[in-house]
Structure formats: structure tokens, C-alpha cells
Tab-separated table of C-alpha atoms and ligand atoms in Angstrom:
chain	number	residue	atom	x	y	z
A	1	UNK	CA	116.120	35.947	164.291
A	2	UNK	CA	113.053	36.148	161.526
A	3	UNK	CA	114.112	39.754	161.152
A	4	UNK	CA	117.810	39.341	160.934
A	5	UNK	CA	117.036	37.067	158.018
A	6	UNK	CA	114.367	39.900	156.493
A	7	UNK	CA	117.131	42.422	156.419
A	8	UNK	CA	119.828	39.921	154.686
A	9	UNK	CA	117.106	39.195	152.492
A	10	UNK	CA	116.296	42.973	151.699
A	11	UNK	CA	120.058	43.696	151.336
A	12	UNK	CA	120.821	40.737	148.712
A	13	UNK	CA	117.630	42.133	146.831
A	14	UNK	CA	118.870	45.990	147.146
A	15	UNK	CA	122.276	45.160	145.457
A	16	UNK	CA	120.650	43.171	142.837
A	17	UNK	CA	117.546	45.639	142.171
A	18	UNK	CA	119.518	48.215	139.554
A	19	UNK	CA	120.254	51.422	141.372
A	20	UNK	CA	118.797	54.071	138.787
A	21	UNK	CA	119.008	57.622	140.041
A	22	UNK	CA	116.857	60.086	138.303
A	23	UNK	CA	118.808	63.228	137.696
A	24	UNK	CA	115.137	64.649	137.741
A	25	UNK	CA	114.112	63.319	141.102
A	26	UNK	CA	116.977	64.554	142.778
A	27	UNK	CA	116.325	68.201	141.848
A	28	UNK	CA	112.819	68.023	142.952
A	29	UNK	CA	113.997	66.724	146.053
A	30	UNK	CA	116.522	69.568	146.521
A	31	UNK	CA	113.631	72.426	145.152
A	32	UNK	CA	111.188	71.075	148.070
A	33	UNK	CA	113.906	70.738	150.651
A	34	UNK	CA	115.120	74.064	150.374
A	35	UNK	CA	111.835	75.144	150.096
A	36	UNK	CA	110.757	73.052	153.652
A	37	UNK	CA	114.601	75.235	155.079
A	38	UNK	CA	115.958	71.729	155.170
A	39	UNK	CA	119.649	70.770	154.161
A	40	UNK	CA	120.750	67.932	152.272
A	41	UNK	CA	122.954	65.880	154.371
A	42	UNK	CA	124.686	62.453	154.457
A	43	UNK	CA	122.604	60.215	157.238
A	44	UNK	CA	124.168	58.469	159.701
A	45	UNK	CA	122.026	56.940	162.663
A	46	UNK	CA	124.871	57.817	165.664
A	47	UNK	CA	124.438	61.298	164.666
A	48	UNK	CA	120.575	61.501	165.108
A	49	UNK	CA	120.806	63.529	168.023
A	50	UNK	CA	118.595	66.585	168.979
A	51	UNK	CA	116.150	65.979	165.991
A	52	UNK	CA	119.179	66.259	163.614
A	53	UNK	CA	119.318	63.850	160.575
A	54	UNK	CA	116.356	62.182	160.516
A	55	UNK	CA	114.327	60.958	157.870
A	56	UNK	CA	114.584	63.913	155.235
A	57	UNK	CA	117.986	63.420	154.898
A	58	UNK	CA	117.216	59.750	154.323
A	59	UNK	CA	117.226	60.667	150.133
A	60	UNK	CA	120.531	59.268	149.103
A	61	UNK	CA	118.743	56.113	150.193
A	62	UNK	CA	115.504	56.932	148.792
A	63	UNK	CA	116.290	55.143	145.473
A	64	UNK	CA	117.252	51.830	146.782
A	65	UNK	CA	114.498	51.928	149.554
A	66	UNK	CA	111.794	52.578	146.594
A	67	UNK	CA	112.943	49.928	144.841
A	68	UNK	CA	112.554	47.594	147.379
A	69	UNK	CA	109.087	48.604	148.037
A	70	UNK	CA	108.407	48.334	144.098
A	71	UNK	CA	110.007	44.704	143.958
A	72	UNK	CA	107.988	43.874	147.220
A	73	UNK	CA	104.429	45.058	145.591
A	74	UNK	CA	105.469	42.564	142.285
A	75	UNK	CA	106.211	39.985	144.729
A	76	UNK	CA	102.222	40.805	145.787
A	77	UNK	CA	100.846	41.234	142.669
A	78	UNK	CA	102.066	37.317	141.909
A	79	UNK	CA	100.182	36.159	144.674
A	80	UNK	CA	97.347	38.673	145.240
A	81	UNK	CA	94.509	36.227	144.817
A	82	UNK	CA	95.719	33.791	147.352
A	83	UNK	CA	96.758	36.448	149.720
A	84	UNK	CA	93.407	37.966	149.823
A	85	UNK	CA	91.440	34.649	150.311
A	86	UNK	CA	94.183	34.304	153.296
A	87	UNK	CA	93.243	37.614	154.581
A	88	UNK	CA	89.754	37.068	154.311
A	89	UNK	CA	90.147	34.203	156.200
A	90	UNK	CA	91.958	35.755	158.871
A	91	UNK	CA	89.371	38.353	158.758
A	92	UNK	CA	91.662	41.035	157.829
A	93	UNK	CA	89.303	42.215	155.043
A	94	UNK	CA	86.137	43.796	156.036
A	95	UNK	CA	83.017	42.037	154.576
A	96	UNK	CA	82.079	43.334	151.152
A	97	UNK	CA	78.762	45.075	151.003
A	98	UNK	CA	76.378	43.829	148.777
A	99	UNK	CA	74.673	46.007	146.002
A	100	UNK	CA	71.298	45.336	147.607
A	101	UNK	CA	72.331	46.838	150.781
A	102	UNK	CA	72.209	50.996	150.385
A	103	UNK	CA	74.465	53.527	152.076
A	104	UNK	CA	74.120	53.772	155.756
A	105	UNK	CA	73.200	57.752	155.741
A	106	UNK	CA	70.603	59.978	153.653
A	107	UNK	CA	71.692	62.055	150.863
A	108	UNK	CA	69.504	64.365	151.708
A	109	UNK	CA	71.415	68.106	151.971
A	110	UNK	CA	74.327	66.988	151.604
A	111	UNK	CA	76.044	69.236	149.393
A	112	UNK	CA	75.241	72.977	149.723
A	113	UNK	CA	73.054	74.322	146.750
A	114	UNK	CA	75.145	77.450	146.437
A	115	UNK	CA	79.247	77.102	147.401
A	116	UNK	CA	79.637	77.804	150.810
A	117	UNK	CA	81.895	80.650	151.814
A	118	UNK	CA	82.842	79.527	155.466
A	119	UNK	CA	84.818	76.534	156.790
A	120	UNK	CA	82.075	76.303	159.497
A	121	UNK	CA	79.269	75.524	156.952
A	122	UNK	CA	80.443	72.816	154.665
A	123	UNK	CA	78.236	69.252	154.518
A	124	UNK	CA	80.186	66.390	153.194
A	125	UNK	CA	79.174	66.695	149.663
A	126	UNK	CA	81.096	70.604	149.523
A	127	UNK	CA	84.465	68.838	149.641
A	128	UNK	CA	85.750	68.604	146.269
A	129	UNK	CA	89.318	68.183	146.872
A	130	UNK	CA	90.786	66.088	149.239
A	131	UNK	CA	94.498	64.947	150.373
A	132	UNK	CA	96.679	63.654	152.988
A	133	UNK	CA	99.788	64.328	154.497
A	134	UNK	CA	101.749	61.868	157.057
A	135	UNK	CA	103.394	58.597	157.578
A	136	UNK	CA	103.612	54.234	156.667
A	137	UNK	CA	99.406	54.810	158.263
A	138	UNK	CA	98.786	57.000	155.240
A	139	UNK	CA	101.244	55.742	152.573
A	140	UNK	CA	99.739	52.006	153.138
A	141	UNK	CA	102.585	50.198	154.470
A	142	UNK	CA	102.044	46.622	154.668
A	143	UNK	CA	98.429	46.880	154.340
A	144	UNK	CA	97.273	44.282	152.533
A	145	UNK	CA	100.542	42.444	152.122
A	146	UNK	CA	101.438	39.020	153.117
A	147	UNK	CA	104.576	37.571	155.291
A	148	UNK	CA	107.351	39.965	156.319
A	149	UNK	CA	108.603	39.859	152.758
A	150	UNK	CA	105.886	42.423	151.748
A	151	UNK	CA	106.041	44.334	154.724
A	152	UNK	CA	107.515	47.302	152.641
A	153	UNK	CA	104.600	47.366	149.985
A	154	UNK	CA	102.437	50.391	149.835
A	155	UNK	CA	98.969	50.288	149.429
A	156	UNK	CA	98.047	53.918	149.283
A	157	UNK	CA	94.910	53.029	147.337
A	158	UNK	CA	93.082	52.094	150.182
A	159	UNK	CA	94.188	53.316	153.288
A	160	UNK	CA	91.599	55.314	155.457
A	161	UNK	CA	92.883	59.033	155.140
A	162	UNK	CA	94.137	59.181	151.263
A	163	UNK	CA	92.681	56.071	149.847
A	164	UNK	CA	90.274	55.899	146.882
A	165	UNK	CA	90.530	52.199	145.207
A	166	UNK	CA	86.905	50.758	144.212
A	167	UNK	CA	84.420	52.047	146.790
A	168	UNK	CA	82.922	51.661	150.603
A	169	UNK	CA	81.549	48.245	150.241
A	170	UNK	CA	84.745	46.625	149.487
A	171	UNK	CA	87.386	49.362	150.837
A	172	UNK	CA	85.669	51.880	153.490
A	173	UNK	CA	87.914	54.974	153.216
A	174	UNK	CA	87.385	58.610	153.833
A	175	UNK	CA	87.667	59.442	150.531
A	176	UNK	CA	85.502	56.770	149.653
A	177	UNK	CA	82.797	57.825	151.949
A	178	UNK	CA	83.102	61.346	150.691
A	179	UNK	CA	82.465	60.332	147.158
A	180	UNK	CA	79.056	58.829	147.906
A	181	UNK	CA	77.818	62.648	148.690
A	182	UNK	CA	79.891	64.416	145.752
A	183	UNK	CA	80.659	62.187	142.958
A	184	UNK	CA	83.149	64.517	141.729
A	185	UNK	CA	85.756	64.309	144.452
A	186	UNK	CA	89.338	64.505	143.379
A	187	UNK	CA	92.575	63.906	144.689
A	188	UNK	CA	92.310	60.365	146.788
A	189	UNK	CA	95.011	58.187	145.627
A	190	UNK	CA	94.014	55.817	142.649
A	191	UNK	CA	96.314	53.238	142.532
A	192	UNK	CA	98.911	51.332	145.382
A	193	UNK	CA	101.849	53.259	144.277
A	194	UNK	CA	104.590	55.343	146.044
A	195	UNK	CA	104.045	58.832	146.746
A	196	UNK	CA	105.892	60.322	144.340
A	197	UNK	CA	104.408	58.560	141.190
A	198	UNK	CA	101.062	59.777	139.685
A	199	UNK	CA	98.176	57.724	141.228
A	200	UNK	CA	99.181	59.235	144.640
A	201	UNK	CA	97.520	62.166	143.587
A	202	UNK	CA	97.389	64.370	146.391
A	203	UNK	CA	97.795	61.525	149.089
A	204	UNK	CA	101.846	61.980	149.645
A	205	UNK	CA	102.351	60.407	153.021
A	206	UNK	CA	105.470	58.560	152.976
A	207	UNK	CA	106.799	55.472	155.370
A	208	UNK	CA	109.510	56.241	158.061
A	209	UNK	CA	108.240	60.263	158.070
A	210	UNK	CA	108.459	62.312	160.880
A	211	UNK	CA	106.581	66.012	162.127
A	212	UNK	CA	109.988	66.924	160.792
A	213	UNK	CA	108.946	66.112	157.257
A	214	UNK	CA	105.676	67.603	157.481
A	215	UNK	CA	106.967	71.102	155.941
A	216	UNK	CA	107.983	69.610	152.955
A	217	UNK	CA	105.182	67.357	152.383
A	218	UNK	CA	103.091	70.476	152.561
A	219	UNK	CA	104.973	71.911	149.807
A	220	UNK	CA	104.670	68.982	148.064
A	221	UNK	CA	101.437	68.890	148.508
A	222	UNK	CA	100.567	72.718	147.606
A	223	UNK	CA	102.625	72.387	144.051
A	224	UNK	CA	100.350	69.704	143.023
A	225	UNK	CA	97.428	71.258	144.312
A	226	UNK	CA	98.583	74.628	142.333
A	227	UNK	CA	99.780	72.462	139.102
A	228	UNK	CA	96.433	70.321	138.643
A	229	UNK	CA	94.124	71.537	136.311
A	230	UNK	CA	91.423	69.575	138.497
A	231	UNK	CA	91.781	71.834	140.922
A	232	UNK	CA	90.154	75.181	141.013
A	233	UNK	CA	92.175	76.313	144.227
A	234	UNK	CA	89.957	79.651	144.620
A	235	UNK	CA	86.906	78.162	144.367
A	236	UNK	CA	87.292	74.378	145.253
A	237	UNK	CA	86.988	73.427	149.242
A	238	UNK	CA	89.317	71.377	149.981
A	239	UNK	CA	90.161	68.614	153.094
A	240	UNK	CA	93.650	67.552	154.053
A	241	UNK	CA	94.042	64.878	156.669
A	242	UNK	CA	97.534	65.223	158.569
A	243	UNK	CA	98.310	62.029	160.478
A	244	UNK	CA	101.967	61.908	161.817
A	245	UNK	CA	103.627	61.179	165.076
A	246	UNK	CA	104.115	57.430	165.111
A	247	UNK	CA	107.398	57.518	164.674
A	248	UNK	CA	108.352	60.776	166.570
A	249	UNK	CA	107.596	58.548	169.310
A	250	UNK	CA	109.174	54.991	168.033
A	251	UNK	CA	112.256	56.372	166.794
A	252	UNK	CA	113.179	60.502	167.288
A	253	UNK	CA	111.997	61.070	170.594
A	254	UNK	CA	114.623	59.284	172.460
A	255	UNK	CA	117.767	60.464	170.740
A	256	UNK	CA	117.051	63.782	172.331
A	257	UNK	CA	119.361	65.104	175.351
A	258	UNK	CA	116.104	67.316	177.048
A	259	UNK	CA	112.684	65.987	175.398
A	260	UNK	CA	111.657	69.445	176.213
A	261	UNK	CA	113.720	70.433	173.083
A	262	UNK	CA	111.728	67.942	171.042
A	263	UNK	CA	108.322	68.645	172.189
A	264	UNK	CA	109.449	72.253	171.062
A	265	UNK	CA	110.240	71.398	167.900
A	266	UNK	CA	107.154	69.270	167.331
A	267	UNK	CA	105.506	72.314	167.889
A	268	UNK	CA	107.661	74.634	165.387
A	269	UNK	CA	107.357	72.127	162.682
A	270	UNK	CA	103.552	71.572	163.177
A	271	UNK	CA	102.999	75.244	163.162
A	272	UNK	CA	104.997	75.939	159.947
A	273	UNK	CA	103.381	73.125	158.425
A	274	UNK	CA	99.739	74.607	158.990
A	275	UNK	CA	100.704	77.811	158.093
A	276	UNK	CA	101.806	76.745	154.769
A	277	UNK	CA	98.985	75.156	154.029
A	278	UNK	CA	96.965	78.440	155.187
A	279	UNK	CA	99.142	80.745	153.071
A	280	UNK	CA	99.150	78.680	149.789
A	281	UNK	CA	95.164	77.053	149.929
A	282	UNK	CA	92.676	79.111	150.154
A	283	UNK	CA	89.265	77.328	151.120
A	284	UNK	CA	91.196	74.655	153.402
A	285	UNK	CA	89.739	72.179	156.682
A	286	UNK	CA	92.640	70.476	157.658
A	287	UNK	CA	91.879	66.982	159.997
A	288	UNK	CA	94.342	67.137	162.414
A	289	UNK	CA	94.621	63.225	163.854
A	290	UNK	CA	96.140	62.824	167.165
A	291	UNK	CA	99.420	61.295	167.759
A	292	UNK	CA	98.680	58.072	168.585
A	293	UNK	CA	99.802	56.044	171.816
A	294	UNK	CA	101.910	54.022	170.042
A	295	UNK	CA	103.711	53.477	173.216
A	296	UNK	CA	100.807	51.276	174.244
A	297	UNK	CA	99.634	49.759	171.243
A	298	UNK	CA	103.087	47.896	170.840
A	299	UNK	CA	103.480	47.573	174.925
A	300	UNK	CA	99.828	45.854	175.475
A	301	UNK	CA	99.700	43.375	172.750
A	302	UNK	CA	99.245	40.056	173.623
A	303	UNK	CA	99.473	36.488	172.105
A	304	UNK	CA	101.513	37.985	168.930
A	305	UNK	CA	103.688	36.026	166.765
A	306	UNK	CA	107.232	36.381	167.774
A	307	UNK	CA	108.508	38.023	164.548
A	308	UNK	CA	106.028	40.913	165.793
A	309	UNK	CA	108.693	41.257	168.935
A	310	UNK	CA	110.910	41.658	166.546
A	311	UNK	CA	109.364	44.211	164.536
A	312	UNK	CA	108.660	46.160	167.305
A	313	UNK	CA	111.502	46.320	168.817
A	314	UNK	CA	113.449	47.691	165.112
A	315	UNK	CA	110.650	49.616	164.450
A	316	UNK	CA	109.874	51.016	167.767
A	317	UNK	CA	113.182	50.970	169.630
A	318	UNK	CA	112.615	54.177	171.381
A	319	UNK	CA	109.664	52.152	173.526
A	320	UNK	CA	110.571	48.995	173.318
A	321	UNK	CA	114.341	48.791	174.261
A	322	UNK	CA	113.788	50.548	177.153
A	323	UNK	CA	110.454	48.593	178.161
A	324	UNK	CA	111.542	47.305	181.551
A	325	UNK	CA	112.267	50.654	182.853
A	326	UNK	CA	109.405	52.361	184.528
A	327	UNK	CA	110.420	55.714	184.751
A	328	UNK	CA	111.328	55.566	180.696
A	329	UNK	CA	107.956	54.442	180.035
A	330	UNK	CA	106.344	57.301	182.332
A	331	UNK	CA	108.352	59.587	180.801
A	332	UNK	CA	107.174	58.217	177.341
A	333	UNK	CA	103.604	58.542	178.505
A	334	UNK	CA	103.872	61.984	179.648
A	335	UNK	CA	105.631	63.029	176.473
A	336	UNK	CA	103.014	61.967	174.335
A	337	UNK	CA	100.363	63.523	176.271
A	338	UNK	CA	102.377	66.599	176.090
A	339	UNK	CA	102.691	66.314	172.164
A	340	UNK	CA	98.774	65.407	171.961
A	341	UNK	CA	97.756	68.248	174.499
A	342	UNK	CA	100.322	71.098	172.066
A	343	UNK	CA	98.781	69.882	168.552
A	344	UNK	CA	95.138	70.640	170.110
A	345	UNK	CA	96.703	73.789	171.306
A	346	UNK	CA	97.876	74.595	168.022
A	347	UNK	CA	94.309	73.717	166.431
A	348	UNK	CA	92.615	76.581	168.174
A	349	UNK	CA	95.107	79.578	167.559
A	350	UNK	CA	93.484	82.111	166.128
A	351	UNK	CA	95.208	82.027	163.000
A	352	UNK	CA	93.889	78.776	162.359
A	353	UNK	CA	90.245	79.051	163.184
A	354	UNK	CA	89.187	81.986	160.048
A	355	UNK	CA	86.271	81.664	157.734
A	356	UNK	CA	88.498	80.560	154.726
A	357	UNK	CA	90.657	77.909	156.681
A	358	UNK	CA	90.291	75.399	159.840
A	359	UNK	CA	91.887	73.237	161.750
A	360	UNK	CA	90.059	70.790	162.918
A	361	UNK	CA	91.750	68.775	165.596
A	362	UNK	CA	90.241	65.211	165.995
A	363	UNK	CA	91.401	63.109	168.888
A	364	UNK	CA	90.013	59.544	168.346
A	365	UNK	CA	93.624	58.192	167.394
A	366	UNK	CA	94.800	58.978	170.833
A	367	UNK	CA	91.906	57.424	172.585
A	368	UNK	CA	91.348	54.276	170.600
A	369	UNK	CA	92.524	50.961	172.136
A	370	UNK	CA	93.043	47.939	169.587
A	371	UNK	CA	90.367	45.327	170.774
A	372	UNK	CA	91.221	42.276	172.933
A	373	UNK	CA	89.105	38.812	173.370
A	374	UNK	CA	87.770	37.593	176.647
A	375	UNK	CA	91.041	35.298	177.028
A	376	UNK	CA	93.203	38.593	177.146
A	377	UNK	CA	94.527	38.335	173.102
A	378	UNK	CA	94.983	40.922	171.038
A	379	UNK	CA	92.416	41.091	168.336
A	380	UNK	CA	94.903	40.789	165.510
A	381	UNK	CA	92.147	41.388	162.762
A	382	UNK	CA	93.209	45.335	162.663
A	383	UNK	CA	96.767	44.285	162.229
A	384	UNK	CA	98.920	44.116	159.375
A	385	UNK	CA	100.962	41.017	159.490
A	386	UNK	CA	103.917	43.174	160.916
A	387	UNK	CA	101.408	43.468	164.259
A	388	UNK	CA	102.270	47.351	163.375
A	389	UNK	CA	100.785	48.571	161.019
A	390	UNK	CA	96.965	48.694	160.130
A	391	UNK	CA	95.024	45.795	158.051
A	392	UNK	CA	92.128	46.715	155.373
A	393	UNK	CA	89.633	45.813	158.351
A	394	UNK	CA	91.608	48.163	160.486
A	395	UNK	CA	91.339	51.260	157.953
A	396	UNK	CA	87.906	50.609	157.603
A	397	UNK	CA	87.340	50.830	161.276
A	398	UNK	CA	89.319	53.818	161.234
A	399	UNK	CA	88.115	55.726	158.506
A	400	UNK	CA	84.254	55.039	160.439
A	401	UNK	CA	86.039	56.972	163.485
A	402	UNK	CA	87.350	59.421	161.657
A	403	UNK	CA	84.540	60.236	159.495
A	404	UNK	CA	82.375	59.891	163.256
A	405	UNK	CA	84.077	62.379	164.688
A	406	UNK	CA	84.061	64.450	161.426
A	407	UNK	CA	79.973	64.206	161.981
A	408	UNK	CA	79.867	64.043	165.862
A	409	UNK	CA	82.277	67.034	166.889
A	410	UNK	CA	83.634	66.648	170.406
A	411	UNK	CA	80.967	64.617	171.193
A	412	UNK	CA	81.912	61.407	173.557
A	413	UNK	CA	84.059	59.117	171.643
A	414	UNK	CA	84.828	55.657	171.588
A	415	UNK	CA	87.212	53.993	173.650
A	416	UNK	CA	87.506	50.901	171.901
A	417	UNK	CA	87.840	50.596	168.009
A	418	UNK	CA	84.750	49.613	166.420
A	419	UNK	CA	84.122	47.131	163.560
A	420	UNK	CA	83.514	48.825	160.307
A	421	UNK	CA	79.683	49.633	159.815
A	422	UNK	CA	79.112	48.514	163.380
A	423	UNK	CA	78.712	51.781	164.387
A	424	UNK	CA	78.570	54.797	161.596
A	425	UNK	CA	77.052	58.332	162.200
A	426	UNK	CA	75.396	60.403	159.720
A	427	UNK	CA	75.218	64.315	159.164
A	428	UNK	CA	70.966	65.493	160.555
A	429	UNK	CA	69.007	68.395	160.049
A	430	UNK	CA	70.543	69.314	162.979
A	431	UNK	CA	74.291	68.699	162.663
A	432	UNK	CA	74.605	68.876	159.041
A	433	UNK	CA	77.678	70.461	158.756
A	434	UNK	CA	81.314	68.931	158.784
A	435	UNK	CA	82.682	69.392	162.819
A	436	UNK	CA	84.771	72.514	163.492
A	437	UNK	CA	85.980	73.759	166.894
A	438	UNK	CA	83.488	76.987	166.160
A	439	UNK	CA	80.366	75.005	164.789
A	440	UNK	CA	80.809	72.781	167.742
A	441	UNK	CA	81.162	75.500	169.873
A	442	UNK	CA	77.936	76.882	168.778
A	443	UNK	CA	75.646	73.735	169.328
A	444	UNK	CA	76.514	73.679	172.594
A	445	UNK	CA	75.560	77.136	173.259
B	1	LIG	C1	92.033	33.874	172.103
B	1	LIG	O1	90.427	34.022	171.544
B	1	LIG	C2	90.427	34.300	170.156
B	1	LIG	C3	88.876	34.316	169.809
B	1	LIG	O2	87.656	33.511	170.738
B	1	LIG	C4	91.139	33.066	169.648
B	1	LIG	O3	91.012	32.960	168.294
B	1	LIG	C5	92.702	32.548	170.114
B	1	LIG	O4	93.338	31.519	169.693
B	1	LIG	C6	92.174	32.620	171.803
B	1	LIG	N1	94.242	32.800	172.081
B	1	LIG	C7	94.309	31.727	173.093
B	1	LIG	C8	95.529	31.910	173.539
B	1	LIG	O5	93.824	31.070	173.376
B	2	LIG	C1	67.299	64.116	155.833
B	2	LIG	O1	66.301	63.556	156.083
B	2	LIG	C2	65.742	62.821	157.286
B	2	LIG	C3	64.737	62.236	156.994
B	2	LIG	O2	63.585	62.923	156.937
B	2	LIG	C4	66.237	63.489	158.277
B	2	LIG	O3	66.178	62.615	159.472
B	2	LIG	C5	67.598	64.116	157.782
B	2	LIG	O4	67.812	64.712	159.422
B	2	LIG	C6	67.934	65.006	156.956
B	2	LIG	N1	69.486	65.046	156.774
B	2	LIG	C7	69.781	65.952	156.838
B	2	LIG	C8	71.873	66.304	156.537
B	2	LIG	O5	69.276	67.644	157.038
């Protein structure tokens, strides 16, 4: 019900907001689509079978959708003070760490004296350029927004993968952590804008994206890196985090006649994406985050507002609409597990494990379960208002987990997401390098 009302409001806004199609924008999109080997087509939901006509082809809808997101951001800005206060009361913001408390890690030996020549010898301070590819979790959808009316606004500047607004004391994010080790770090989003705007820098994730959109995003990223005078392509070490898969599970997978085709497409698209990055970007490490177990996230939530059920139904219809069919659920769980295995296998391919390029598969996103209270209710501090995306507190917790997996490598990981700063690991003399498949194996020997 609430969602129907929301859709109505959006429809009204969408018709009121002036429709400005920038010709240049369209040409740019065509350019990248062509590079990614995709064709612009009219989108229709019934046509979305077998991976055809998913999100990239929503381009005709892009401008309207972008206007809605910008409009919702205006709503947020008008009420920012009030909303921030409310979120702090709800525990949806991390505690602000005062200046009297120092950063949890020592900074000794955290940047190499000479630029390393191997990706397996990178210390945190050696990363000069950072970027992010992905979906709404990378775009920061709903992250700081209040009420469903701001549910589409994007808070890209504070996401755990690519956000760099303020610093770790206010927003714990991977860029804000790495900034401490290298104050010249560049490429993180410096504003809560859409991917196509300048402050997004190299954080180019977009809501609704699936794995199929990743070659496109990889081309966009490569082009931005190549065109930015601040980037020394040959010399700088770059770190790109790729976090995708939630929408594949929620709204793409179940439209296939044969789910093996879905898996095969996933493998091809992911391989292609990694190959584009490897071919065009020297000195690169890719953090490949595993596809999250969204089916558990939406299914096992307890004592959540009724509006959240409606959102789950719309945003994750492949899981929720057939929830009561145990066979279907088993099939989803099996297939998601297979997607995760495929990504791990791809990361380990020899072509993706050279001295110049390494894909580091980080599995924590597939292991973490959102916390529950003793009475069984879901701890909603980690979630945005829609119970679907992450709140700032959730992003800070995920930033800590991502960072820990980069410091610890394949060491046993947490099953439960930990509140920010409760378990923050540091590089040490015996483990000074950012974990890769190769240097992890070396340690175990
Ligand atoms: C469960 O416990 C939490 C924390 O103590 C509390 O905030 C919440 O209201 C409780 N939920 C129910 C349904 O009792
Ligand atoms: C920094 O120094 C501390 C204290 O001497 C030591 O425990 C730690 O391992 C060092 N860190 C690195 C990365 O060498």
C-alpha cells in the first residue's frame, strides 16, 4: 500500500520535473554501450527473459530516473539537520570519534620507500588511486535518507566502497581509512551525487545495475582514469572495489528458463569486466566482493515495518514473491552459492594473478548475517529506512569488515557483522601487505 502511494507520488513528480535530455549525454552512453558490446533497446518488463533487456537498456528511462533521484536529494537537503538528529537517535550513524582519540593503527612502514613493482607487495599507503564499480550499495541509495520519499537519493560520498566525504571519524569508509595511510589518495567520491557528475570521481556504481552492466561500468572507469590528469596510469597503484550481484539474485535470475544460462552469463560478464580492467589499467588490484546472500537478508528479517515488506516484494521479487515455495528457495540458495564459487574461481585464474594485476576475492559479504537482538528482532541500525540498503552505521561496519579482510586475508572471518571500531585490524610487521591470493599462500607455507 505504502509503496503504491510512493509510486504515485513518484509518477506525479516525474511528470512535473522538466525533462531535459542532454544530447551529449546520450552520445556518451552510446559510446560506452558500443564499447561494451551492448545495444540500445526499448525496455519492456515482459521481454526481460534470459538476461535480455535488463538494466543497461533502461537508458531511455535514465533521465527521468536521474531527475527523481536529484529531486529526492533536494528533499533530504531541506531537512538534513532534522534527519541527522533522528538517525543519530536511532543508532543509524556511527559514533563520531573525537580528535583526542587516535587512529586505531600505527602508521610505521605503511607506505613503501620505493614504489613497489609487485601487486603482492602493496602496503596500505601505496594505493594512490581508488575506484568502485557496482550497484545501489556503491551508489549509496537511501543511505542517509529518511522516509521512503528519499529512498532513491544517492549518498555516494559515504559508501563503504567508494565514499570519501569528511574522514574516518565521521564516516568510516575504505577510502577514508586509506587516506590516513596516504593523504594524497585520489578517486573517491567527494559528494552525494549521481555517477555521471564530477564529484563521483571514480566511484561509478549505479542503482539497478547487474553483472551484465559491469563491462559498461568498467569502460566508464577506464575512460575516466585515462582522462584525469591527476592519474599517472603507468606509475600509480590503483585499487578498484567491485561489488555486484544483489540485483542479479533479486530481479534477474528468476527470469531465466534455465538457471544454468544465468550462471554462464554471469561468468562471461564477470570475466569480460576483469579483462577490460586488466587490459587497460596497469598496476591494479581489484577487490572482488562476493555476491551477498540477499535471499537470507530479506527472508530472515524479523519485526520490521510493514512498508519494508512491500519494498522487499518490489525490489527483490525473485526471492520474495515465491518465498513460500521451499523448492524455489532451495534453488535460489544453490544458485547464489554457485555464483559465489564462480567469482572465487575467476579471481584465481592465472591471467588475473600477475605481478601487475591481482583480483582479490573478499568473501565476507557472503558470510555476514545482519545481527539480531536476543528477542529475535533484526537490529535495524545497520539498515536504511527501506530495510534493504545499508545505513551509514551499516556502511561503517562493512568498511571495517572489508578493511579487515584486506589486512587478514583468508583468516577466519566473522559470521556476524561487528559494530564499527569494535574489531578493527591493523597491518603488522609479519603481515604488512594488503592480502592477495599469492601473498596469503606464501604466509601459510
Ligand atoms: C527487541 O529488543 C530490542 C533491543 O533490546 C528492542 O529495541 C526491540 O523493541 C525489541 N523488539 C520486540 C518486538 O520486542
Ligand atoms: C609498527 O610498529 C609496531 C610497534 O613497534 C609493531 O608492532 C608493528 O608490527 C609495526 N607495523 C608494521 C606494519 O611494521
